[in-house]
Each structure stands twice: as structure tokens, then as C-alpha cells.
CSV table of C-alpha atoms (C1' of nucleotides) in Angstrom, one decimal:
chain,number,residue,atom,x,y,z
A,164,UNK,CA,-150.5,-36.5,-172.4
A,165,UNK,CA,-152.7,-33.8,-173.2
A,166,UNK,CA,-153.7,-32.0,-170.3
A,167,UNK,CA,-152.9,-30.0,-166.8
A,168,UNK,CA,-150.5,-31.0,-164.5
A,169,UNK,CA,-151.4,-32.1,-160.8
A,170,UNK,CA,-150.2,-28.6,-159.8
A,171,UNK,CA,-152.5,-27.0,-161.7
A,172,UNK,CA,-155.6,-29.6,-160.5
A,173,UNK,CA,-154.6,-28.6,-156.7
A,174,UNK,CA,-154.6,-24.9,-157.4
A,175,UNK,CA,-158.3,-25.4,-158.5
A,176,UNK,CA,-159.5,-27.4,-156.1
A,177,UNK,CA,-157.8,-25.2,-153.5
A,178,UNK,CA,-158.8,-22.0,-154.9
A,179,UNK,CA,-162.6,-23.3,-154.7
A,180,UNK,CA,-162.3,-24.9,-151.3
A,181,UNK,CA,-161.2,-21.2,-150.3
A,182,UNK,CA,-163.8,-19.7,-151.9
A,183,UNK,CA,-166.2,-22.6,-150.1
A,184,UNK,CA,-165.1,-20.5,-146.8
A,185,UNK,CA,-166.9,-16.8,-147.2
A,186,UNK,CA,-164.6,-13.6,-146.5
A,187,UNK,CA,-162.4,-14.7,-144.8
A,188,UNK,CA,-159.0,-15.7,-144.3
A,189,UNK,CA,-158.4,-18.9,-144.3
A,190,UNK,CA,-155.2,-20.9,-143.3
A,191,UNK,CA,-153.5,-23.5,-145.6
A,192,UNK,CA,-153.9,-26.2,-143.1
A,193,UNK,CA,-157.8,-25.9,-143.7
A,194,UNK,CA,-157.4,-25.7,-147.4
A,195,UNK,CA,-154.8,-29.1,-147.1
A,196,UNK,CA,-157.6,-30.8,-145.1
A,197,UNK,CA,-160.4,-30.3,-146.7
A,198,UNK,CA,-158.9,-31.3,-150.1
A,199,UNK,CA,-155.9,-33.2,-148.9
A,200,UNK,CA,-153.2,-31.6,-150.8
A,201,UNK,CA,-150.0,-32.1,-148.8
A,202,UNK,CA,-149.7,-29.4,-146.4
A,203,UNK,CA,-146.2,-28.0,-147.4
A,204,UNK,CA,-146.5,-28.5,-151.5
A,205,UNK,CA,-149.7,-26.5,-151.3
A,206,UNK,CA,-148.1,-23.9,-149.2
A,207,UNK,CA,-145.8,-23.2,-152.2
A,208,UNK,CA,-149.1,-23.2,-154.7
A,209,UNK,CA,-150.8,-20.6,-152.4
A,210,UNK,CA,-147.3,-18.5,-153.0
A,211,UNK,CA,-147.2,-19.3,-156.3
A,212,UNK,CA,-151.3,-17.7,-156.6
A,213,UNK,CA,-150.2,-15.0,-154.1
A,214,UNK,CA,-147.4,-13.9,-156.6
A,215,UNK,CA,-149.8,-14.2,-159.4
A,216,UNK,CA,-151.8,-11.5,-158.1
A,217,UNK,CA,-154.6,-14.1,-157.4
A,218,UNK,CA,-154.9,-14.1,-153.8
A,219,UNK,CA,-154.1,-12.0,-150.8
A,220,UNK,CA,-151.8,-13.4,-147.5
A,221,UNK,CA,-151.5,-12.4,-144.6
A,222,UNK,CA,-148.9,-13.3,-141.6
A,223,UNK,CA,-148.9,-14.1,-138.3
A,224,UNK,CA,-151.3,-14.9,-135.7
A,225,UNK,CA,-154.5,-15.3,-137.1
A,226,UNK,CA,-153.4,-14.7,-141.0
A,227,UNK,CA,-154.2,-17.0,-144.0
A,228,UNK,CA,-155.0,-16.3,-147.3
A,229,UNK,CA,-158.3,-14.8,-149.5
A,230,UNK,CA,-159.5,-14.4,-153.1
A,231,UNK,CA,-158.1,-10.7,-153.9
A,232,UNK,CA,-162.1,-10.0,-155.9
A,233,UNK,CA,-165.0,-12.4,-156.0
A,234,UNK,CA,-165.0,-15.8,-157.2
A,235,UNK,CA,-166.9,-15.4,-160.1
A,236,UNK,CA,-164.4,-12.6,-161.3
A,237,UNK,CA,-161.3,-15.3,-161.2
A,238,UNK,CA,-161.2,-17.7,-164.4
A,239,UNK,CA,-159.6,-21.1,-164.9
A,240,UNK,CA,-157.7,-20.0,-168.2
A,241,UNK,CA,-156.1,-17.1,-165.4
A,242,UNK,CA,-155.4,-20.0,-162.9
A,243,UNK,CA,-154.2,-21.9,-165.6
A,244,UNK,CA,-151.5,-19.0,-166.9
A,245,UNK,CA,-150.6,-18.7,-163.2
A,246,UNK,CA,-149.5,-22.0,-162.6
A,247,UNK,CA,-148.5,-23.4,-166.1
A,248,UNK,CA,-147.6,-19.8,-168.0
A,249,UNK,CA,-149.0,-17.6,-170.3
A,250,UNK,CA,-148.2,-20.6,-172.8
A,251,UNK,CA,-150.2,-23.4,-171.6
A,252,UNK,CA,-152.0,-23.6,-175.6
A,253,UNK,CA,-149.4,-24.9,-177.5
A,254,UNK,CA,-148.8,-23.1,-181.1
A,255,UNK,CA,-148.9,-26.8,-182.7
A,256,UNK,CA,-150.4,-30.1,-181.3
A,257,UNK,CA,-147.6,-32.4,-182.8
A,258,UNK,CA,-144.9,-30.8,-182.3
A,259,UNK,CA,-143.3,-30.9,-185.6
A,260,UNK,CA,-140.4,-28.8,-186.1
A,261,UNK,CA,-142.0,-26.0,-188.8
A,262,UNK,CA,-143.1,-22.7,-188.5
A,263,UNK,CA,-145.7,-20.5,-186.9
A,264,UNK,CA,-148.8,-20.8,-189.1
A,265,UNK,CA,-149.2,-24.0,-191.1
A,266,UNK,CA,-147.0,-25.5,-188.6
A,267,UNK,CA,-148.6,-29.4,-189.4
A,268,UNK,CA,-151.4,-30.9,-191.1
A,269,UNK,CA,-154.0,-30.2,-187.6
A,270,UNK,CA,-153.5,-26.2,-187.7
A,271,UNK,CA,-156.7,-25.5,-189.0
A,272,UNK,CA,-158.0,-27.8,-186.3
A,273,UNK,CA,-155.8,-27.5,-183.5
A,274,UNK,CA,-156.4,-23.5,-183.5
A,275,UNK,CA,-160.2,-24.1,-183.5
A,276,UNK,CA,-160.0,-26.9,-181.0
A,277,UNK,CA,-157.7,-24.3,-179.0
A,278,UNK,CA,-160.1,-21.8,-179.3
A,279,UNK,CA,-162.8,-23.7,-178.0
A,280,UNK,CA,-161.1,-24.6,-175.1
A,281,UNK,CA,-159.8,-21.2,-174.0
A,282,UNK,CA,-163.1,-19.7,-174.4
A,283,UNK,CA,-164.8,-22.1,-172.5
A,284,UNK,CA,-162.2,-21.8,-169.8
A,285,UNK,CA,-162.6,-17.9,-169.9
A,286,UNK,CA,-166.8,-18.3,-169.2
A,287,UNK,CA,-165.8,-20.9,-166.5
A,288,UNK,CA,-165.1,-19.4,-163.2
A,289,UNK,CA,-164.2,-20.7,-159.4
A,290,UNK,CA,-168.0,-19.7,-158.4
A,291,UNK,CA,-168.9,-22.4,-160.9
A,292,UNK,CA,-166.4,-24.8,-159.6
A,293,UNK,CA,-167.2,-23.6,-156.0
A,294,UNK,CA,-170.5,-24.7,-156.5
A,295,UNK,CA,-169.9,-28.0,-158.0
A,296,UNK,CA,-167.8,-28.7,-155.6
A,297,UNK,CA,-170.3,-27.7,-152.4
A,298,UNK,CA,-172.8,-30.1,-154.2
A,299,UNK,CA,-170.8,-32.7,-153.4
A,300,UNK,CA,-169.4,-31.8,-149.7
A,301,UNK,CA,-166.0,-31.1,-151.1
A,302,UNK,CA,-165.7,-27.2,-149.6
A,303,UNK,CA,-165.4,-25.5,-146.3
A,304,UNK,CA,-168.3,-25.0,-144.2
A,305,UNK,CA,-169.6,-21.6,-143.0
A,306,UNK,CA,-167.2,-18.8,-141.5
A,307,UNK,CA,-168.0,-19.3,-138.4
A,308,UNK,CA,-167.4,-15.8,-136.9
A,309,UNK,CA,-168.5,-16.2,-133.5
A,310,UNK,CA,-166.5,-18.7,-131.7
A,311,UNK,CA,-169.2,-20.9,-130.9
A,312,UNK,CA,-167.7,-24.3,-132.4
A,313,UNK,CA,-164.3,-24.0,-130.8
A,314,UNK,CA,-162.6,-27.1,-129.7
A,315,UNK,CA,-161.5,-27.7,-126.1
A,316,UNK,CA,-157.8,-26.2,-126.8
A,317,UNK,CA,-159.8,-23.2,-128.4
A,318,UNK,CA,-158.7,-23.6,-132.1
A,319,UNK,CA,-161.5,-23.2,-134.8
A,320,UNK,CA,-162.5,-26.7,-136.3
A,321,UNK,CA,-163.6,-27.2,-139.9
A,322,UNK,CA,-165.6,-29.0,-142.6
A,323,UNK,CA,-162.8,-31.9,-143.5
A,324,UNK,CA,-163.6,-34.3,-146.1
A,325,UNK,CA,-165.5,-36.1,-144.5
A,326,UNK,CA,-168.3,-33.6,-144.1
A,327,UNK,CA,-172.0,-34.5,-144.7
A,328,UNK,CA,-173.2,-32.1,-147.0
A,329,UNK,CA,-175.8,-30.8,-145.3
A,330,UNK,CA,-176.8,-28.5,-148.7
A,331,UNK,CA,-174.3,-25.6,-149.1
A,332,UNK,CA,-173.5,-22.7,-146.9
A,333,UNK,CA,-176.2,-21.2,-144.4
A,334,UNK,CA,-177.2,-17.8,-145.1
A,335,UNK,CA,-174.4,-16.1,-143.7
A,336,UNK,CA,-171.8,-13.4,-145.7
B,242,UNK,CA,-149.6,-27.2,-171.0
B,243,UNK,CA,-152.1,-29.2,-173.1
B,244,UNK,CA,-150.2,-31.0,-175.3
B,245,UNK,CA,-148.1,-34.1,-176.7
B,246,UNK,CA,-144.1,-34.8,-175.5
B,247,UNK,CA,-141.6,-33.0,-177.3
B,248,UNK,CA,-140.3,-37.4,-177.7
B,249,UNK,CA,-143.7,-38.2,-179.1
B,250,UNK,CA,-143.7,-34.9,-181.6
B,251,UNK,CA,-140.0,-36.4,-182.3
B,252,UNK,CA,-141.5,-39.8,-182.8
B,253,UNK,CA,-144.1,-38.5,-185.8
B,254,UNK,CA,-141.2,-36.7,-187.3
B,255,UNK,CA,-139.1,-39.7,-187.4
B,256,UNK,CA,-142.2,-42.0,-188.6
B,257,UNK,CA,-142.8,-39.6,-191.3
B,258,UNK,CA,-139.1,-38.9,-192.6
B,259,UNK,CA,-139.0,-43.2,-192.9
B,260,UNK,CA,-142.2,-43.2,-194.5
B,261,UNK,CA,-140.3,-40.8,-197.5
B,262,UNK,CA,-137.8,-43.1,-198.2
B,263,UNK,CA,-139.9,-46.2,-199.7
B,264,UNK,CA,-139.9,-49.6,-198.9
B,265,UNK,CA,-136.5,-49.6,-198.1
B,266,UNK,CA,-134.3,-50.1,-194.8
B,267,UNK,CA,-134.0,-46.6,-193.4
B,268,UNK,CA,-130.8,-46.2,-190.7
B,269,UNK,CA,-131.6,-44.4,-187.3
B,270,UNK,CA,-128.0,-41.9,-188.3
B,271,UNK,CA,-130.3,-40.8,-191.8
B,272,UNK,CA,-132.8,-40.1,-190.2
B,273,UNK,CA,-131.1,-38.5,-187.2
B,274,UNK,CA,-129.5,-36.1,-189.9
B,275,UNK,CA,-132.4,-35.3,-192.2
B,276,UNK,CA,-135.5,-34.2,-188.8
B,277,UNK,CA,-132.5,-33.3,-186.0
B,278,UNK,CA,-133.2,-35.2,-184.1
B,279,UNK,CA,-130.3,-36.2,-181.3
B,280,UNK,CA,-129.3,-39.7,-183.1
B,281,UNK,CA,-129.1,-41.5,-179.2
B,282,UNK,CA,-132.3,-41.0,-178.0
B,283,UNK,CA,-133.9,-41.0,-181.5
B,284,UNK,CA,-132.8,-44.6,-181.4
B,285,UNK,CA,-134.2,-45.0,-178.3
B,286,UNK,CA,-137.0,-43.7,-179.7
B,287,UNK,CA,-137.0,-46.3,-182.8
B,288,UNK,CA,-136.4,-48.9,-180.1
B,289,UNK,CA,-139.8,-48.2,-178.3
B,290,UNK,CA,-141.7,-47.8,-182.0
B,291,UNK,CA,-139.9,-51.2,-182.4
B,292,UNK,CA,-141.2,-52.7,-179.4
B,293,UNK,CA,-145.6,-51.1,-180.0
B,294,UNK,CA,-145.3,-52.8,-183.0
B,295,UNK,CA,-145.4,-50.0,-185.3
B,296,UNK,CA,-141.4,-50.3,-187.2
B,297,UNK,CA,-139.5,-53.4,-188.2
B,298,UNK,CA,-135.5,-53.9,-187.5
B,299,UNK,CA,-133.0,-55.6,-188.7
B,300,UNK,CA,-129.2,-55.2,-186.8
B,301,UNK,CA,-126.0,-55.7,-188.1
B,302,UNK,CA,-124.6,-54.4,-191.7
B,303,UNK,CA,-126.9,-52.7,-194.6
B,304,UNK,CA,-129.6,-52.9,-191.4
B,305,UNK,CA,-132.2,-50.2,-190.3
B,306,UNK,CA,-135.5,-49.9,-189.7
B,307,UNK,CA,-138.8,-50.0,-191.7
B,308,UNK,CA,-142.4,-50.1,-191.6
B,309,UNK,CA,-144.8,-53.0,-190.4
B,310,UNK,CA,-147.7,-51.2,-192.7
B,311,UNK,CA,-148.3,-49.3,-195.1
B,312,UNK,CA,-148.1,-45.4,-194.2
B,313,UNK,CA,-151.8,-44.9,-195.0
B,314,UNK,CA,-152.3,-47.8,-192.0
B,315,UNK,CA,-150.7,-45.9,-189.1
B,316,UNK,CA,-152.7,-43.3,-187.6
B,317,UNK,CA,-151.4,-40.5,-185.5
B,318,UNK,CA,-153.7,-42.1,-182.4
B,319,UNK,CA,-151.0,-45.6,-182.8
B,320,UNK,CA,-148.1,-43.3,-182.8
B,321,UNK,CA,-149.2,-41.7,-179.4
B,322,UNK,CA,-150.5,-44.4,-177.7
B,323,UNK,CA,-147.1,-46.7,-178.5
B,324,UNK,CA,-145.1,-43.4,-177.0
B,325,UNK,CA,-147.6,-41.8,-174.1
B,326,UNK,CA,-148.9,-44.8,-173.3
B,327,UNK,CA,-152.9,-45.4,-174.1
B,328,UNK,CA,-153.9,-42.8,-171.2
B,329,UNK,CA,-152.8,-40.1,-173.4
B,330,UNK,CA,-155.9,-38.3,-172.8
B,331,UNK,CA,-157.1,-38.1,-169.4
B,332,UNK,CA,-160.5,-38.3,-168.3
B,333,UNK,CA,-161.0,-34.9,-166.4
B,334,UNK,CA,-159.1,-31.9,-167.9
B,335,UNK,CA,-158.9,-29.7,-164.7
B,336,UNK,CA,-158.1,-33.2,-162.2
B,337,UNK,CA,-160.1,-32.7,-159.6
B,338,UNK,CA,-160.1,-35.5,-157.2
B,339,UNK,CA,-163.9,-36.8,-158.4
B,340,UNK,CA,-165.3,-39.8,-159.5
B,341,UNK,CA,-165.4,-40.5,-162.8
B,342,UNK,CA,-168.5,-39.6,-164.8
B,343,UNK,CA,-169.6,-36.0,-163.7
B,344,UNK,CA,-165.5,-35.9,-162.9
B,345,UNK,CA,-166.0,-31.6,-162.9
B,346,UNK,CA,-167.9,-29.1,-164.9
B,347,UNK,CA,-166.7,-29.5,-167.9
B,348,UNK,CA,-167.2,-33.1,-168.4
B,349,UNK,CA,-169.7,-32.9,-170.6
B,350,UNK,CA,-167.7,-30.4,-172.7
B,351,UNK,CA,-164.5,-32.1,-172.3
B,352,UNK,CA,-165.5,-35.6,-173.3
B,353,UNK,CA,-167.1,-34.2,-176.4
B,354,UNK,CA,-163.7,-31.9,-177.3
B,355,UNK,CA,-161.7,-35.8,-176.2
B,356,UNK,CA,-163.5,-37.4,-178.5
B,357,UNK,CA,-163.9,-34.8,-181.4
B,358,UNK,CA,-159.5,-35.0,-181.0
B,359,UNK,CA,-159.2,-38.7,-181.0
B,360,UNK,CA,-161.4,-39.1,-183.8
B,361,UNK,CA,-159.4,-36.9,-185.6
B,362,UNK,CA,-155.9,-38.3,-184.9
B,363,UNK,CA,-157.7,-41.7,-185.7
B,364,UNK,CA,-158.0,-40.2,-189.0
B,365,UNK,CA,-154.8,-38.6,-189.4
B,366,UNK,CA,-152.0,-41.4,-191.3
B,367,UNK,CA,-148.6,-41.2,-191.4
B,368,UNK,CA,-148.9,-40.8,-195.4
B,369,UNK,CA,-150.7,-37.4,-194.7
B,370,UNK,CA,-147.7,-35.8,-192.3
B,371,UNK,CA,-145.7,-37.6,-194.8
B,372,UNK,CA,-146.8,-35.3,-197.4
B,373,UNK,CA,-147.3,-32.2,-195.9
B,374,UNK,CA,-143.7,-32.5,-194.5
B,375,UNK,CA,-142.7,-33.5,-198.5
B,376,UNK,CA,-143.5,-30.6,-199.4
B,377,UNK,CA,-141.8,-28.5,-197.3
B,378,UNK,CA,-138.6,-30.8,-198.0
B,379,UNK,CA,-138.1,-32.7,-194.7
B,380,UNK,CA,-138.1,-36.3,-195.7
B,381,UNK,CA,-135.5,-38.4,-197.4
B,382,UNK,CA,-135.0,-38.8,-201.0
B,383,UNK,CA,-136.1,-41.6,-202.8
B,384,UNK,CA,-134.7,-45.4,-202.4
B,385,UNK,CA,-131.5,-45.2,-204.7
B,386,UNK,CA,-131.5,-48.8,-204.8
B,387,UNK,CA,-128.6,-48.4,-207.3
B,388,UNK,CA,-125.2,-47.1,-205.2
B,389,UNK,CA,-125.2,-44.6,-208.5
B,390,UNK,CA,-125.0,-41.7,-205.7
B,391,UNK,CA,-122.1,-43.7,-202.9
B,392,UNK,CA,-119.9,-40.9,-202.2
B,393,UNK,CA,-116.1,-41.9,-201.9
B,394,UNK,CA,-115.6,-43.5,-199.1
B,395,UNK,CA,-118.6,-45.4,-200.3
B,396,UNK,CA,-121.7,-44.6,-197.6
B,397,UNK,CA,-124.8,-43.9,-199.2
B,398,UNK,CA,-125.7,-40.1,-199.3
B,399,UNK,CA,-129.2,-38.4,-198.3
B,400,UNK,CA,-131.4,-36.1,-198.5
B,401,UNK,CA,-131.0,-33.6,-195.5
B,402,UNK,CA,-132.9,-30.9,-194.1
B,403,UNK,CA,-131.1,-28.5,-196.4
B,404,UNK,CA,-132.2,-30.4,-199.2
B,405,UNK,CA,-133.9,-27.9,-202.0
B,406,UNK,CA,-137.8,-29.2,-201.6
B,407,UNK,CA,-137.3,-30.2,-205.5
B,408,UNK,CA,-141.0,-31.1,-205.2
B,409,UNK,CA,-141.3,-34.4,-203.7
B,410,UNK,CA,-140.3,-37.6,-204.1
B,411,UNK,CA,-139.9,-38.8,-207.6
B,412,UNK,CA,-142.1,-41.5,-209.6
B,413,UNK,CA,-139.8,-44.3,-208.1
B,414,UNK,CA,-142.3,-46.2,-206.0
C,124,DA,C1',-141.3,-7.8,-124.7
C,125,DA,C1',-142.5,-12.8,-124.3
C,126,DG,C1',-144.5,-16.5,-127.2
C,127,DA,C1',-147.4,-18.8,-129.7
C,128,DT,C1',-149.3,-18.4,-134.6
C,129,DA,C1',-148.8,-19.1,-139.8
C,130,DG,C1',-147.3,-17.7,-144.2
C,131,DT,C1',-142.0,-16.9,-146.9
C,132,DT,C1',-137.8,-19.1,-148.6
C,133,DG,C1',-133.9,-22.2,-149.7
C,134,DA,C1',-132.7,-26.3,-149.4
C,135,DC,C1',-132.9,-31.4,-150.1
C,136,DA,C1',-135.5,-35.8,-151.9
C,137,DT,C1',-137.3,-38.3,-155.5
C,138,DC,C1',-139.4,-39.0,-159.8
C,139,DG,C1',-140.0,-39.0,-165.2
C,140,DT,C1',-138.2,-36.7,-168.9
C,141,DT,C1',-134.7,-36.0,-171.7
C,142,DG,C1',-130.5,-36.5,-173.6
C,143,DT,C1',-125.4,-38.7,-173.6
C,144,DC,C1',-121.8,-42.0,-173.5
C,145,DC,C1',-120.3,-47.1,-174.3
C,146,DG,C1',-120.3,-51.7,-174.3
C,147,DT,C1',-123.2,-56.0,-176.2
C,148,DT,C1',-125.0,-58.2,-180.2
C,149,DT,C1',-125.8,-59.5,-184.8
C,150,DT,C1',-125.3,-59.3,-189.8
C,151,DT,C1',-123.0,-58.7,-194.0
C,152,DA,C1',-119.0,-57.8,-196.4
C,153,DC,C1',-114.5,-59.4,-197.3
D,273,DG,C1',-112.9,-66.1,-189.7
D,274,DT,C1',-112.8,-61.3,-189.5
D,275,DA,C1',-113.2,-56.6,-189.5
D,276,DA,C1',-117.2,-53.2,-189.7
D,277,DA,C1',-121.8,-51.7,-189.2
D,278,DA,C1',-125.7,-51.0,-187.0
D,279,DA,C1',-129.3,-51.9,-183.7
D,280,DC,C1',-129.7,-52.6,-178.4
D,281,DG,C1',-129.0,-52.0,-174.0
D,282,DG,C1',-127.9,-50.4,-169.4
D,283,DA,C1',-125.5,-46.3,-166.9
D,284,DC,C1',-125.1,-41.6,-166.9
D,285,DA,C1',-126.3,-37.0,-166.6
D,286,DA,C1',-129.2,-32.3,-166.8
D,287,DC,C1',-133.9,-30.8,-165.5
D,288,DG,C1',-138.7,-29.9,-164.2
D,289,DA,C1',-142.3,-31.9,-161.5
D,290,DT,C1',-143.5,-33.1,-157.4
D,291,DG,C1',-142.8,-32.9,-152.5
D,292,DT,C1',-140.6,-32.7,-147.6
D,293,DC,C1',-138.2,-30.4,-144.0
D,294,DA,C1',-136.9,-26.4,-141.3
D,295,DA,C1',-135.1,-22.0,-140.3
D,296,DC,C1',-137.5,-17.2,-140.8
D,297,DT,C1',-139.9,-13.4,-140.6
D,298,DA,C1',-144.4,-10.8,-140.0
D,299,DT,C1',-148.4,-10.7,-136.6
D,300,DC,C1',-151.2,-10.9,-132.8
D,301,DT,C1',-152.2,-12.0,-128.1
D,302,DT,C1',-151.0,-11.7,-123.8
DNA sequence: AAGATAGTTGACATCGTTGTCCGTTTTTAC
DNA sequence: GTAAAAACGGACAACGATGTCAACTATCTT
């Protein structure tokens, strides 16, 4: 399979979802509900992203995670490297056991292709992904700092995957 | 990791090595010695290639495997499909959970890139790989049908990885 | 200080990949 | 017919990817 692992896909979804929540702490539970990623597994992925320096976390009551820098300053190469390691684009496509340069008949082609992929993934940021998901109703709703949408138990409610995609986040933030 | 599995790399090496042996039955043992692939595991891979219709095998004394068609008629797409299944190039690079078309912001870019990879791997045949390996001394030697190079035990000897790369296979075949 | 909340961490389960081992089956040589 | 050779096939082991679960720790509310 020539592609990213499922875990990396999860991470991208989670970060895009998180980026749509504005500048606030977001709980893993919210992200899980919004994306459909298994909760406990998502926690591990988020923790990996924290240790990779892409997220900041806060424990305890009203804790959560948030981006360490604005979404337009986090590119997909950062995410890929955090989840798959620095060597996520192999030197040789075919994997014959040869030396570094001139490793196989595709060496030149693959080097060029690899560069193109890397460039593309470097210029593609979390904001792009966020907007893409937003247009399809798969990000968190607006911040809701005024608690006006808390339910009877006093818990916050959030926009799940079933949100009618009402045209993106309102002007807040 | 965006690349083929190790098993697929093994298969390519094995087939290239086999193609360098001319039109004869070659034993798995020979290929293992030539390529360095673990013997028992190579047997499984060869068996997979037999069931995929790329190899023909013959059991018993003086048995072995051979290509079902000449190496210039076997392309890398055939091998990839045999080992990794038909879906070895995913529809969506990022793996967000969206619909088929317009699956992510990279949909157009990835479709084009995917096509380029597929085209390149379709026009690259086993003969190309074979020649590449031959120039580096990693294919089987000439057929040796006359048994003139059998050792004291009556076993055939073959050109292992330590062969001095004497300029490719002689004129035979 | 007590209790609730939410991230952290380690143990465990499941499955595919990679690989080893051994017995079975088929074919040839004698 | 017997023995050797070689592919075939299933059981097993090690490891990473993918998940689940429970205990622990940090933080906030009261």
C-alpha cells in the first residue's frame, strides 16, 4: 500500500476538527464525537501530537488540548513526521537492496515525485484542511463561551457529525 | 510510510534474479542465495506469484519455478497487484473519511500523481529491472545446461551475491 | 479538603506483516 | 520400488499497527 497509515489519517482529521473549534481548549471526547475516531485511541494520538510539539494539553477540570500555533502555520509534513517518523518517504520506491543513489531504475523518477509530494504537503496547512472539512460539516462549532447552549446536566453540547453544515463558523473569533 | 512493503521488494528482486537465469527451471534455494532473501519466506512469496499467474512451478527432483511469459511482458504493476492486492494505490492520500471524488484538498493532485506512478510502473518491465541488477552482479549466471560447473556433490553451483559482476550474462540465450 | 473532571500511562487484545519450522506431496534418478 | 529432491501447506513465533481498559495524576469547583 502506497499511502499513509490509518493513524495519520486520524491525526489529520482530529487536528482539522480541533482547528475548527477556535482558540479554546477542546476535549478529546468532543473530537471523538465529531470525527468518529475511537475515543481511547484518539487520546493516544493526541498525546503523540503533544509530545511532537504540535499540541498543548491541560489536565483536569475544563482541561483539553489546543494547537500550539495557528492552523495556517501547521503543514501536513509536520503531521506526517509526527506520526510516521522522519522517514515517511522512503529513498527507494521498489526497495531493492541497493546503495542510496541509483538504487533502482526508478531512482530519478521517484526522487522527482517524492519532491513534488513533499512540496505539496508542505504548502498544505491545517487551515486548508479545516476549511475543506468545514464546508462539509465536519468541524467543531463556534466556541460558545457564553454557555448558552449547555444542556440540563450543565455539560456543554457540541456540533456532532450530524450538524447541518450551516455555512461555517460565525464571526466569533 | 508511503512505499511498497518489504515483501513486494523481495518479489521484485526474486523475479529479476530469476529472469537473469534464462529459460530454465530455477530452484527457490538458488534465488535465496542470490538475493539474500530468507529461504522459507521466499518460498511463500514464490507460491503467491504462482497463484497470481506470474510463475509456473514444477515439483520434485529437478523442479523449480519459471516465468510464464518473457520478462519484457511482465510489468511492475503486475507484481504489485499480485503481492499487495488490486488496491495498492489508495483513492485518497490523506485518508479522511470522505466520499470518493473530492475526498480531500489533494484529490486532484493525488489523482494526477497516482496516474503518473501507475503509468511508470506499467512501462517498467522485469527486463529493465533484470538489466539493472545484472550490471551490478545480482542475477543468476548463465543457464549452464552442460553441467560442466557441477561441484563434487553433483549439485549445480550458481553465481551468488559475491560474483565479481563480470559484465552481464554471456551470449547464451 | 473533597469530589468531579480530563489528560497520561501501562497492560492487554486483535490482526496483518514478516519469518521459521516441519510434515506432506510430487517428481525424478537409480 | 525406493530414495532423494523440491515445491506445497499449516502451525507457530516475533513485531508493529490498531484498539480497549483501568489505574493514575493534575486541575478545577464547591
